[in-house]
PDB file of C-alpha atoms in Angstrom:
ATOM      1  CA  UNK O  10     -15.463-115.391 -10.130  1.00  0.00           C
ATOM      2  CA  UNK O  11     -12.368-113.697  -7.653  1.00  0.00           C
ATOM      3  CA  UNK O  12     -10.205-115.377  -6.247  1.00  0.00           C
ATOM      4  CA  UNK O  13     -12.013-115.536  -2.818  1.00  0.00           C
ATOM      5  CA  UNK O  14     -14.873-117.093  -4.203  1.00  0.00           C
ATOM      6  CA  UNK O  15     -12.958-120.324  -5.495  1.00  0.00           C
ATOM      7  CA  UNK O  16     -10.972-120.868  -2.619  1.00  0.00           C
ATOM      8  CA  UNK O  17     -14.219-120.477  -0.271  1.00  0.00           C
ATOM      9  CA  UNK O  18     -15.810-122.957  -2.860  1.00  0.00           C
ATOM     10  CA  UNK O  19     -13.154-125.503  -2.664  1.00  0.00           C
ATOM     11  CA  UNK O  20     -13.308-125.675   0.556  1.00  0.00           C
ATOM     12  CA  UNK O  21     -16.891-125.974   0.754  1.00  0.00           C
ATOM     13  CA  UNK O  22     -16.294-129.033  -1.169  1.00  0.00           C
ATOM     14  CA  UNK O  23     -12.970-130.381   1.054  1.00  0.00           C
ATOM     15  CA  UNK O  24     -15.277-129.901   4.239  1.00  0.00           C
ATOM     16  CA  UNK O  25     -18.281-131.492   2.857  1.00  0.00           C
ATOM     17  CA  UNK O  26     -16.272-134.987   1.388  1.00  0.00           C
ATOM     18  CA  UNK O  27     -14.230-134.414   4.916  1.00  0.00           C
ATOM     19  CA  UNK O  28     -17.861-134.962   6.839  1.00  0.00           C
ATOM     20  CA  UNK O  29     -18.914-137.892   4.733  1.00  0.00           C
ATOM     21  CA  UNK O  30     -15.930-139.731   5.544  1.00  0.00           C
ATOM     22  CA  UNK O  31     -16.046-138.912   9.310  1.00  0.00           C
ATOM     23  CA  UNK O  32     -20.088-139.861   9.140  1.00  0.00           C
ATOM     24  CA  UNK O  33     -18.968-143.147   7.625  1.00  0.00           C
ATOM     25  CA  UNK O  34     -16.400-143.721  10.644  1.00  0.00           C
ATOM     26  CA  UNK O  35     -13.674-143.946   7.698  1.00  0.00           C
ATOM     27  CA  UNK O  36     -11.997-140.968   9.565  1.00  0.00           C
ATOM     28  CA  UNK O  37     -11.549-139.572  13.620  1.00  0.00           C
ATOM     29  CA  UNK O  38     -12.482-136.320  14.430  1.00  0.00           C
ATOM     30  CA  UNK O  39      -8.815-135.443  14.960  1.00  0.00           C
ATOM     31  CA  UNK O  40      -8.149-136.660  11.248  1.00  0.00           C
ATOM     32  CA  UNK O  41     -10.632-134.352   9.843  1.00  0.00           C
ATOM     33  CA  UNK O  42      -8.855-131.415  11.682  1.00  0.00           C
ATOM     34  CA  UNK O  43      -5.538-132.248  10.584  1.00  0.00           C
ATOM     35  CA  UNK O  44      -6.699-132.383   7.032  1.00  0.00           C
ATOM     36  CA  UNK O  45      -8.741-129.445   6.882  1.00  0.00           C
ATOM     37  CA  UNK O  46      -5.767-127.508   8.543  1.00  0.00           C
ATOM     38  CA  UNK O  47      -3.328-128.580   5.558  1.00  0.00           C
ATOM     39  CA  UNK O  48      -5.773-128.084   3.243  1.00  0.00           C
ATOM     40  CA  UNK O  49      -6.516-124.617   4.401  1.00  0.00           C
ATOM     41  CA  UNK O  50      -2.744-123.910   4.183  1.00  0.00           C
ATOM     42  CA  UNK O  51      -2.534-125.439   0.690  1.00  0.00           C
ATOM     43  CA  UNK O  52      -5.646-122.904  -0.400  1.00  0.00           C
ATOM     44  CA  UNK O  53      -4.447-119.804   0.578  1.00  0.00           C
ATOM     45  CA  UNK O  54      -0.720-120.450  -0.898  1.00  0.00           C
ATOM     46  CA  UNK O  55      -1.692-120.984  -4.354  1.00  0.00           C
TER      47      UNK O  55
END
C-alpha cells in the first residue's frame, strides 16, 4: 500500500469512530470538527 492509501484509511477509521460518538450524543458537532481538523493535521505530518 502508498502512502496515500493509509492515511485515507486512517481516516476512514477517525471519521467513522468520530460519527459513533456524535450519534451517541457523547460529542457536539463542533467537537467532531475540531478533532477531525487536528487529526487531519496530525496525518499529513507524519
Amino acid at each position: 500500500m502508498d502512502n496515500e492509501a493509509i492515511i485515507r484509511y486512517k481516516f476512514y477509521l477517525c471519521r467513522n469512530f468520530l460519527n459513533k460518538l456524535l450519534s451517541e450524543n457523547l460529542i457536539t458537532e463542533a467537537q467532531r470538527r475540531k478533532v477531525e481538523k487536528a487529526v487531519i493535521k496530525r496525518i499529513t505530518e507524519v
